[in-house]
């Protein structure tokens, strides 16, 4: 996806909004996977004390920032599909359809900013937790420390909910509106069908399946991420392992659906095989 979208944008003065979204989404996902691998190696080869003192806060903050970015970019992809494909006649919807190309860079920039702001408290909370366990404190300040920690936790929860709640709302609302529009249009085409196989009708059904699949993968990723975010399960429990597996599998499934629904992405592997002179069956 990243290679196909980047190749189409190279040499172009203006990037299409769809390519902006998928480049941002695929880049953040690749970076997240590399960051997880780096975290794994650092956990294995670094001393636990050095890891907790110098690396843990950075690892956790960047990890949360990339996850928030994935949620935002996935939501904007659903919003873009809804604006470009759905056939609503409301004035605001028409206004968005006409200006989506100019608004998209600012929407992506705002997503990066929101993800960064929502991820900052994780570094602050990680270091404050470490300080509470490593540095001795006077007993007279215990109540003040408890109050401060509760305030910090409340701010952290508020920012987390803001960071993951808005993308979910955008994704669900835009996907439901798009499915509704496609379904209404499909029923109209079925009523007017002459009995022969209609390619337009098949394209609409395929689009409905793609949107439903993207929404399912997005919601599953969101639920697993939320469970891990609030530490609802024990460290080595089966439930936590399932959440980690879901978070690893959903971006892959989401990307496969995007490739399957876009001919440009399906043609790239065939061109690569052709240039390597390997037969494509």
mmCIF file of N, CA and C in Angstrom, residues 73-193:
data_model
loop_
_atom_site.group_PDB
_atom_site.id
_atom_site.type_symbol
_atom_site.label_atom_id
_atom_site.label_comp_id
_atom_site.label_asym_id
_atom_site.label_seq_id
_atom_site.Cartn_x
_atom_site.Cartn_y
_atom_site.Cartn_z
ATOM 1 N N UNK A 73 -6.153 7.753 11.755
ATOM 2 C CA UNK A 73 -6.046 7.597 10.303
ATOM 3 C C UNK A 73 -7.064 6.592 9.770
ATOM 4 N N UNK A 74 -7.305 5.518 10.534
ATOM 5 C CA UNK A 74 -8.351 4.585 10.132
ATOM 6 C C UNK A 74 -9.722 5.236 10.123
ATOM 7 N N UNK A 75 -9.966 6.129 11.079
ATOM 8 C CA UNK A 75 -11.243 6.840 11.116
ATOM 9 C C UNK A 75 -11.375 7.793 9.931
ATOM 10 N N UNK A 76 -10.293 8.503 9.608
ATOM 11 C CA UNK A 76 -10.359 9.425 8.464
ATOM 12 C C UNK A 76 -10.543 8.674 7.154
ATOM 13 N N UNK A 77 -10.025 7.459 7.062
ATOM 14 C CA UNK A 77 -10.261 6.660 5.857
ATOM 15 C C UNK A 77 -11.751 6.345 5.697
ATOM 16 N N UNK A 78 -12.406 5.989 6.784
ATOM 17 C CA UNK A 78 -13.847 5.736 6.729
ATOM 18 C C UNK A 78 -14.614 7.006 6.387
ATOM 19 N N UNK A 79 -14.197 8.132 6.976
ATOM 20 C CA UNK A 79 -14.848 9.406 6.662
ATOM 21 C C UNK A 79 -14.677 9.748 5.187
ATOM 22 N N UNK A 80 -13.490 9.518 4.646
ATOM 23 C CA UNK A 80 -13.247 9.817 3.234
ATOM 24 C C UNK A 80 -14.120 8.943 2.333
ATOM 25 N N UNK A 81 -14.198 7.649 2.631
ATOM 26 C CA UNK A 81 -15.067 6.767 1.853
ATOM 27 C C UNK A 81 -16.513 7.267 1.873
ATOM 28 N N UNK A 82 -16.975 7.670 3.045
ATOM 29 C CA UNK A 82 -18.350 8.131 3.186
ATOM 30 C C UNK A 82 -18.593 9.395 2.367
ATOM 31 N N UNK A 83 -17.666 10.337 2.423
ATOM 32 C CA UNK A 83 -17.850 11.602 1.716
ATOM 33 C C UNK A 83 -17.815 11.410 0.210
ATOM 34 N N UNK A 84 -16.913 10.564 -0.270
ATOM 35 C CA UNK A 84 -16.744 10.407 -1.714
ATOM 36 C C UNK A 84 -17.767 9.465 -2.345
ATOM 37 N N UNK A 85 -18.255 8.490 -1.626
ATOM 38 C CA UNK A 85 -19.101 7.456 -2.215
ATOM 39 C C UNK A 85 -20.580 7.676 -1.904
ATOM 40 N N UNK A 86 -20.884 8.056 -0.663
ATOM 41 C CA UNK A 86 -22.293 8.193 -0.272
ATOM 42 C C UNK A 86 -22.962 9.317 -1.061
ATOM 43 N N UNK A 87 -24.232 9.143 -1.314
ATOM 44 C CA UNK A 87 -24.982 10.105 -2.129
ATOM 45 C C UNK A 87 -26.039 10.805 -1.283
ATOM 46 N N UNK A 88 -25.578 11.641 -0.361
ATOM 47 C CA UNK A 88 -26.479 12.452 0.438
ATOM 48 C C UNK A 88 -26.592 13.842 -0.176
ATOM 49 N N UNK A 89 -27.731 14.482 0.023
ATOM 50 C CA UNK A 89 -27.979 15.787 -0.600
ATOM 51 C C UNK A 89 -27.946 16.941 0.398
ATOM 52 N N UNK A 90 -27.560 16.689 1.629
ATOM 53 C CA UNK A 90 -27.480 17.768 2.605
ATOM 54 C C UNK A 90 -26.373 18.751 2.212
ATOM 55 N N UNK A 91 -26.605 20.042 2.506
ATOM 56 C CA UNK A 91 -25.666 21.091 2.094
ATOM 57 C C UNK A 91 -24.297 20.919 2.738
ATOM 58 N N UNK A 92 -24.280 20.510 4.009
ATOM 59 C CA UNK A 92 -22.986 20.317 4.688
ATOM 60 C C UNK A 92 -22.210 19.168 4.054
ATOM 61 N N UNK A 93 -22.890 18.106 3.682
ATOM 62 C CA UNK A 93 -22.232 16.971 3.055
ATOM 63 C C UNK A 93 -21.670 17.359 1.691
ATOM 64 N N UNK A 94 -22.421 18.117 0.929
ATOM 65 C CA UNK A 94 -21.932 18.580 -0.373
ATOM 66 C C UNK A 94 -20.742 19.517 -0.194
ATOM 67 N N UNK A 95 -20.799 20.361 0.834
ATOM 68 C CA UNK A 95 -19.680 21.271 1.116
ATOM 69 C C UNK A 95 -18.412 20.481 1.442
ATOM 70 N N UNK A 96 -18.540 19.409 2.241
ATOM 71 C CA UNK A 96 -17.394 18.571 2.565
ATOM 72 C C UNK A 96 -16.847 17.865 1.327
ATOM 73 N N UNK A 97 -17.726 17.379 0.480
ATOM 74 C CA UNK A 97 -17.293 16.664 -0.722
ATOM 75 C C UNK A 97 -16.497 17.569 -1.648
ATOM 76 N N UNK A 98 -16.854 18.831 -1.703
ATOM 77 C CA UNK A 98 -16.159 19.770 -2.578
ATOM 78 C C UNK A 98 -14.832 20.239 -2.009
ATOM 79 N N UNK A 99 -14.661 20.167 -0.701
ATOM 80 C CA UNK A 99 -13.467 20.731 -0.065
ATOM 81 C C UNK A 99 -12.612 19.701 0.654
ATOM 82 N N UNK A 100 -12.901 18.417 0.459
ATOM 83 C CA UNK A 100 -12.182 17.383 1.197
ATOM 84 C C UNK A 100 -10.697 17.371 0.834
ATOM 85 N N UNK A 101 -10.374 17.689 -0.422
ATOM 86 C CA UNK A 101 -8.970 17.675 -0.844
ATOM 87 C C UNK A 101 -8.164 18.742 -0.116
ATOM 88 N N UNK A 102 -8.751 19.902 0.136
ATOM 89 C CA UNK A 102 -8.046 20.973 0.840
ATOM 90 C C UNK A 102 -8.052 20.762 2.352
ATOM 91 N N UNK A 103 -9.095 20.111 2.866
ATOM 92 C CA UNK A 103 -9.190 19.906 4.308
ATOM 93 C C UNK A 103 -8.348 18.735 4.801
ATOM 94 N N UNK A 104 -8.098 17.755 3.949
ATOM 95 C CA UNK A 104 -7.450 16.530 4.404
ATOM 96 C C UNK A 104 -6.074 16.750 5.033
ATOM 97 N N UNK A 105 -5.165 17.568 4.445
ATOM 98 C CA UNK A 105 -3.870 17.774 5.120
ATOM 99 C C UNK A 105 -4.011 18.326 6.530
ATOM 100 N N UNK A 106 -4.966 19.244 6.729
ATOM 101 C CA UNK A 106 -5.165 19.806 8.060
ATOM 102 C C UNK A 106 -5.791 18.791 9.006
ATOM 103 N N UNK A 107 -6.651 17.933 8.482
ATOM 104 C CA UNK A 107 -7.241 16.881 9.310
ATOM 105 C C UNK A 107 -6.178 15.893 9.771
ATOM 106 N N UNK A 108 -5.261 15.520 8.879
ATOM 107 C CA UNK A 108 -4.185 14.602 9.257
ATOM 108 C C UNK A 108 -3.236 15.259 10.246
ATOM 109 N N UNK A 109 -2.931 16.541 10.024
ATOM 110 C CA UNK A 109 -2.063 17.254 10.957
ATOM 111 C C UNK A 109 -2.702 17.359 12.332
ATOM 112 N N UNK A 110 -4.002 17.622 12.368
ATOM 113 C CA UNK A 110 -4.704 17.673 13.652
ATOM 114 C C UNK A 110 -4.695 16.313 14.339
ATOM 115 N N UNK A 111 -4.736 15.238 13.544
ATOM 116 C CA UNK A 111 -4.683 13.892 14.127
ATOM 117 C C UNK A 111 -3.342 13.634 14.792
ATOM 118 N N UNK A 112 -2.256 14.017 14.111
ATOM 119 C CA UNK A 112 -0.929 13.878 14.717
ATOM 120 C C UNK A 112 -0.852 14.664 16.020
ATOM 121 N N UNK A 113 -1.382 15.885 16.005
ATOM 122 C CA UNK A 113 -1.323 16.733 17.199
ATOM 123 C C UNK A 113 -2.144 16.137 18.341
ATOM 124 N N UNK A 114 -3.345 15.662 18.045
ATOM 125 C CA UNK A 114 -4.178 15.048 19.087
ATOM 126 C C UNK A 114 -3.523 13.790 19.643
ATOM 127 N N UNK A 115 -2.917 13.004 18.776
ATOM 128 C CA UNK A 115 -2.246 11.782 19.234
ATOM 129 C C UNK A 115 -1.057 12.127 20.124
ATOM 130 N N UNK A 116 -0.324 13.160 19.758
ATOM 131 C CA UNK A 116 0.832 13.573 20.560
ATOM 132 C C UNK A 116 0.404 14.078 21.934
ATOM 133 N N UNK A 117 -0.645 14.904 21.960
ATOM 134 C CA UNK A 117 -1.120 15.443 23.238
ATOM 135 C C UNK A 117 -1.652 14.321 24.133
ATOM 136 N N UNK A 118 -2.374 13.364 23.538
ATOM 137 C CA UNK A 118 -2.931 12.270 24.330
ATOM 138 C C UNK A 118 -1.859 11.318 24.832
ATOM 139 N N UNK A 119 -0.699 11.252 24.153
ATOM 140 C CA UNK A 119 0.359 10.326 24.555
ATOM 141 C C UNK A 119 1.305 10.924 25.590
ATOM 142 N N UNK A 120 1.351 12.254 25.701
ATOM 143 C CA UNK A 120 2.286 12.895 26.639
ATOM 144 C C UNK A 120 2.076 12.433 28.076
ATOM 145 N N UNK A 121 0.841 12.345 28.594
ATOM 146 C CA UNK A 121 0.678 11.935 29.998
ATOM 147 C C UNK A 121 1.228 10.553 30.310
ATOM 148 N N UNK A 122 1.402 9.700 29.312
ATOM 149 C CA UNK A 122 1.944 8.373 29.589
ATOM 150 C C UNK A 122 3.406 8.461 30.005
ATOM 151 N N UNK A 123 4.162 9.360 29.407
ATOM 152 C CA UNK A 123 5.542 9.567 29.843
ATOM 153 C C UNK A 123 5.568 10.169 31.237
ATOM 154 N N UNK A 124 4.713 11.142 31.473
ATOM 155 C CA UNK A 124 4.644 11.785 32.780
ATOM 156 C C UNK A 124 4.210 10.788 33.853
ATOM 157 N N UNK A 125 3.198 9.964 33.533
ATOM 158 C CA UNK A 125 2.703 8.990 34.499
ATOM 159 C C UNK A 125 3.720 7.886 34.747
ATOM 160 N N UNK A 126 4.430 7.458 33.692
ATOM 161 C CA UNK A 126 5.413 6.388 33.845
ATOM 162 C C UNK A 126 6.548 6.821 34.752
ATOM 163 N N UNK A 127 7.051 8.043 34.528
ATOM 164 C CA UNK A 127 8.161 8.516 35.354
ATOM 165 C C UNK A 127 7.725 8.813 36.780
ATOM 166 N N UNK A 128 6.490 9.304 36.960
ATOM 167 C CA UNK A 128 6.028 9.576 38.318
ATOM 168 C C UNK A 128 5.816 8.285 39.084
ATOM 169 N N UNK A 129 5.335 7.229 38.393
ATOM 170 C CA UNK A 129 5.199 5.928 39.048
ATOM 171 C C UNK A 129 6.562 5.404 39.459
ATOM 172 N N UNK A 130 7.556 5.543 38.552
ATOM 173 C CA UNK A 130 8.891 5.061 38.868
ATOM 174 C C UNK A 130 9.473 5.816 40.058
ATOM 175 N N UNK A 131 9.260 7.149 40.096
ATOM 176 C CA UNK A 131 9.790 7.937 41.208
ATOM 177 C C UNK A 131 9.133 7.540 42.525
ATOM 178 N N UNK A 132 7.872 7.225 42.502
ATOM 179 C CA UNK A 132 7.179 6.857 43.744
ATOM 180 C C UNK A 132 7.717 5.553 44.318
ATOM 181 N N UNK A 133 8.199 4.658 43.453
ATOM 182 C CA UNK A 133 8.683 3.379 43.931
ATOM 183 C C UNK A 133 10.171 3.394 44.272
ATOM 184 N N UNK A 134 10.930 4.309 43.683
ATOM 185 C CA UNK A 134 12.372 4.276 43.880
ATOM 186 C C UNK A 134 12.864 5.313 44.879
ATOM 187 N N UNK A 135 12.189 6.449 44.977
ATOM 188 C CA UNK A 135 12.675 7.522 45.849
ATOM 189 C C UNK A 135 11.938 7.491 47.177
ATOM 190 N N UNK A 136 12.656 7.513 48.318
ATOM 191 C CA UNK A 136 11.983 7.538 49.617
ATOM 192 C C UNK A 136 11.307 8.875 49.861
ATOM 193 N N UNK A 137 10.119 8.865 50.420
ATOM 194 C CA UNK A 137 9.356 10.082 50.704
ATOM 195 C C UNK A 137 9.037 10.141 52.191
ATOM 196 N N UNK A 138 8.942 11.347 52.777
ATOM 197 C CA UNK A 138 8.538 11.469 54.173
ATOM 198 C C UNK A 138 7.095 11.015 54.357
ATOM 199 N N UNK A 139 6.811 10.476 55.517
ATOM 200 C CA UNK A 139 5.471 9.989 55.796
ATOM 201 C C UNK A 139 4.466 11.127 55.860
ATOM 202 N N UNK A 140 4.901 12.330 56.211
ATOM 203 C CA UNK A 140 3.972 13.455 56.332
ATOM 204 C C UNK A 140 3.420 13.887 54.984
ATOM 205 N N UNK A 141 4.105 13.529 53.898
ATOM 206 C CA UNK A 141 3.653 13.932 52.571
ATOM 207 C C UNK A 141 2.860 12.839 51.871
ATOM 208 N N UNK A 142 2.535 11.748 52.569
ATOM 209 C CA UNK A 142 1.869 10.620 51.909
ATOM 210 C C UNK A 142 0.480 11.006 51.407
ATOM 211 N N UNK A 143 -0.285 11.764 52.202
ATOM 212 C CA UNK A 143 -1.623 12.145 51.758
ATOM 213 C C UNK A 143 -1.565 13.080 50.555
ATOM 214 N N UNK A 144 -0.604 14.004 50.573
ATOM 215 C CA UNK A 144 -0.460 14.909 49.429
ATOM 216 C C UNK A 144 -0.051 14.154 48.182
ATOM 217 N N UNK A 145 0.843 13.159 48.341
ATOM 218 C CA UNK A 145 1.253 12.352 47.189
ATOM 219 C C UNK A 145 0.068 11.577 46.636
ATOM 220 N N UNK A 146 -0.763 11.015 47.532
ATOM 221 C CA UNK A 146 -1.926 10.255 47.073
ATOM 222 C C UNK A 146 -2.886 11.139 46.294
ATOM 223 N N UNK A 147 -3.120 12.363 46.802
ATOM 224 C CA UNK A 147 -4.007 13.292 46.104
ATOM 225 C C UNK A 147 -3.447 13.651 44.737
ATOM 226 N N UNK A 148 -2.128 13.924 44.690
ATOM 227 C CA UNK A 148 -1.500 14.259 43.412
ATOM 228 C C UNK A 148 -1.590 13.115 42.428
ATOM 229 N N UNK A 149 -1.349 11.894 42.899
ATOM 230 C CA UNK A 149 -1.421 10.732 42.012
ATOM 231 C C UNK A 149 -2.838 10.534 41.474
ATOM 232 N N UNK A 150 -3.858 10.773 42.334
ATOM 233 C CA UNK A 150 -5.237 10.636 41.862
ATOM 234 C C UNK A 150 -5.560 11.691 40.804
ATOM 235 N N UNK A 151 -5.081 12.931 41.015
ATOM 236 C CA UNK A 151 -5.306 13.970 40.020
ATOM 237 C C UNK A 151 -4.639 13.610 38.700
ATOM 238 N N UNK A 152 -3.409 13.092 38.796
ATOM 239 C CA UNK A 152 -2.709 12.691 37.581
ATOM 240 C C UNK A 152 -3.446 11.576 36.860
ATOM 241 N N UNK A 153 -3.955 10.603 37.626
ATOM 242 C CA UNK A 153 -4.671 9.492 37.018
ATOM 243 C C UNK A 153 -5.969 9.966 36.367
ATOM 244 N N UNK A 154 -6.670 10.914 37.003
ATOM 245 C CA UNK A 154 -7.890 11.438 36.406
ATOM 246 C C UNK A 154 -7.632 12.163 35.100
ATOM 247 N N UNK A 155 -6.560 12.971 35.065
ATOM 248 C CA UNK A 155 -6.195 13.656 33.828
ATOM 249 C C UNK A 155 -5.793 12.668 32.752
ATOM 250 N N UNK A 156 -5.065 11.635 33.143
ATOM 251 C CA UNK A 156 -4.645 10.617 32.182
ATOM 252 C C UNK A 156 -5.840 9.899 31.572
ATOM 253 N N UNK A 157 -6.798 9.498 32.404
ATOM 254 C CA UNK A 157 -7.993 8.810 31.896
ATOM 255 C C UNK A 157 -8.797 9.729 30.981
ATOM 256 N N UNK A 158 -8.910 11.007 31.354
ATOM 257 C CA UNK A 158 -9.661 11.951 30.528
ATOM 258 C C UNK A 158 -9.034 12.086 29.143
ATOM 259 N N UNK A 159 -7.721 12.236 29.081
ATOM 260 C CA UNK A 159 -7.036 12.382 27.797
ATOM 261 C C UNK A 159 -7.097 11.091 26.982
ATOM 262 N N UNK A 160 -7.012 9.943 27.668
ATOM 263 C CA UNK A 160 -7.109 8.665 26.959
ATOM 264 C C UNK A 160 -8.473 8.508 26.307
ATOM 265 N N UNK A 161 -9.521 8.823 27.064
ATOM 266 C CA UNK A 161 -10.864 8.719 26.496
ATOM 267 C C UNK A 161 -11.059 9.673 25.328
ATOM 268 N N UNK A 162 -10.510 10.885 25.445
ATOM 269 C CA UNK A 162 -10.619 11.832 24.338
ATOM 270 C C UNK A 162 -9.828 11.345 23.128
ATOM 271 N N UNK A 163 -8.684 10.701 23.391
ATOM 272 C CA UNK A 163 -7.846 10.254 22.291
ATOM 273 C C UNK A 163 -8.426 9.091 21.519
ATOM 274 N N UNK A 164 -9.139 8.194 22.188
ATOM 275 C CA UNK A 164 -9.648 7.007 21.508
ATOM 276 C C UNK A 164 -11.145 7.073 21.248
ATOM 277 N N UNK A 165 -11.857 8.012 21.884
ATOM 278 C CA UNK A 165 -13.293 8.086 21.698
ATOM 279 C C UNK A 165 -13.701 8.768 20.403
ATOM 280 N N UNK A 166 -13.075 9.888 20.069
ATOM 281 C CA UNK A 166 -13.439 10.624 18.869
ATOM 282 C C UNK A 166 -13.202 9.829 17.584
ATOM 283 N N UNK A 167 -12.041 9.167 17.413
ATOM 284 C CA UNK A 167 -11.873 8.363 16.191
ATOM 285 C C UNK A 167 -12.911 7.260 16.057
ATOM 286 N N UNK A 168 -13.274 6.625 17.163
ATOM 287 C CA UNK A 168 -14.281 5.570 17.110
ATOM 288 C C UNK A 168 -15.621 6.123 16.645
ATOM 289 N N UNK A 169 -16.023 7.270 17.186
ATOM 290 C CA UNK A 169 -17.294 7.875 16.794
ATOM 291 C C UNK A 169 -17.278 8.235 15.312
ATOM 292 N N UNK A 170 -16.188 8.837 14.845
ATOM 293 C CA UNK A 170 -16.082 9.200 13.430
ATOM 294 C C UNK A 170 -16.167 7.972 12.531
ATOM 295 N N UNK A 171 -15.463 6.914 12.915
ATOM 296 C CA UNK A 171 -15.430 5.704 12.090
ATOM 297 C C UNK A 171 -16.795 5.031 12.039
ATOM 298 N N UNK A 172 -17.439 4.876 13.180
ATOM 299 C CA UNK A 172 -18.731 4.177 13.228
ATOM 300 C C UNK A 172 -19.802 4.976 12.491
ATOM 301 N N UNK A 173 -19.874 6.271 12.757
ATOM 302 C CA UNK A 173 -20.914 7.096 12.128
ATOM 303 C C UNK A 173 -20.734 7.136 10.617
ATOM 304 N N UNK A 174 -19.515 7.385 10.147
ATOM 305 C CA UNK A 174 -19.280 7.464 8.702
ATOM 306 C C UNK A 174 -19.512 6.116 8.024
ATOM 307 N N UNK A 175 -19.117 5.024 8.675
ATOM 308 C CA UNK A 175 -19.326 3.695 8.083
ATOM 309 C C UNK A 175 -20.808 3.348 8.009
ATOM 310 N N UNK A 176 -21.556 3.658 9.065
ATOM 311 C CA UNK A 176 -22.993 3.371 9.061
ATOM 312 C C UNK A 176 -23.700 4.197 7.998
ATOM 313 N N UNK A 177 -23.332 5.472 7.867
ATOM 314 C CA UNK A 177 -23.945 6.311 6.837
ATOM 315 C C UNK A 177 -23.616 5.799 5.440
ATOM 316 N N UNK A 178 -22.385 5.364 5.236
ATOM 317 C CA UNK A 178 -22.000 4.845 3.930
ATOM 318 C C UNK A 178 -22.726 3.540 3.610
ATOM 319 N N UNK A 179 -22.812 2.645 4.579
ATOM 320 C CA UNK A 179 -23.526 1.381 4.361
ATOM 321 C C UNK A 179 -24.996 1.651 4.065
ATOM 322 N N UNK A 180 -25.588 2.596 4.779
ATOM 323 C CA UNK A 180 -26.991 2.939 4.536
ATOM 324 C C UNK A 180 -27.185 3.468 3.124
ATOM 325 N N UNK A 181 -26.303 4.371 2.691
ATOM 326 C CA UNK A 181 -26.417 4.927 1.344
ATOM 327 C C UNK A 181 -26.229 3.860 0.272
ATOM 328 N N UNK A 182 -25.233 3.002 0.457
ATOM 329 C CA UNK A 182 -24.995 1.940 -0.524
ATOM 330 C C UNK A 182 -26.157 0.945 -0.553
ATOM 331 N N UNK A 183 -26.714 0.648 0.609
ATOM 332 C CA UNK A 183 -27.809 -0.321 0.669
ATOM 333 C C UNK A 183 -29.063 0.222 -0.012
ATOM 334 N N UNK A 184 -29.360 1.496 0.213
ATOM 335 C CA UNK A 184 -30.517 2.105 -0.447
ATOM 336 C C UNK A 184 -30.330 2.112 -1.960
ATOM 337 N N UNK A 185 -29.145 2.480 -2.392
ATOM 338 C CA UNK A 185 -28.868 2.498 -3.829
ATOM 339 C C UNK A 185 -28.905 1.088 -4.411
ATOM 340 N N UNK A 186 -28.435 0.099 -3.665
ATOM 341 C CA UNK A 186 -28.455 -1.285 -4.131
ATOM 342 C C UNK A 186 -29.876 -1.802 -4.271
ATOM 343 N N UNK A 187 -30.746 -1.481 -3.308
ATOM 344 C CA UNK A 187 -32.144 -1.915 -3.394
ATOM 345 C C UNK A 187 -32.832 -1.286 -4.600
ATOM 346 N N UNK A 188 -32.524 -0.033 -4.878
ATOM 347 C CA UNK A 188 -33.100 0.615 -6.047
ATOM 348 C C UNK A 188 -32.634 -0.047 -7.335
ATOM 349 N N UNK A 189 -31.367 -0.429 -7.391
ATOM 350 C CA UNK A 189 -30.848 -1.099 -8.577
ATOM 351 C C UNK A 189 -31.451 -2.494 -8.722
ATOM 352 N N UNK A 190 -31.684 -3.175 -7.612
ATOM 353 C CA UNK A 190 -32.314 -4.500 -7.679
ATOM 354 C C UNK A 190 -33.746 -4.419 -8.189
ATOM 355 N N UNK A 191 -34.449 -3.378 -7.793
ATOM 356 C CA UNK A 191 -35.831 -3.220 -8.258
ATOM 357 C C UNK A 191 -35.896 -2.901 -9.746
ATOM 358 N N UNK A 192 -34.864 -2.230 -10.249
ATOM 359 C CA UNK A 192 -34.834 -1.862 -11.665
ATOM 360 C C UNK A 192 -34.049 -2.852 -12.517
ATOM 361 N N UNK A 193 -33.584 -3.949 -11.921
ATOM 362 C CA UNK A 193 -32.774 -4.907 -12.667
ATOM 363 C C UNK A 193 -33.629 -5.641 -13.686
#
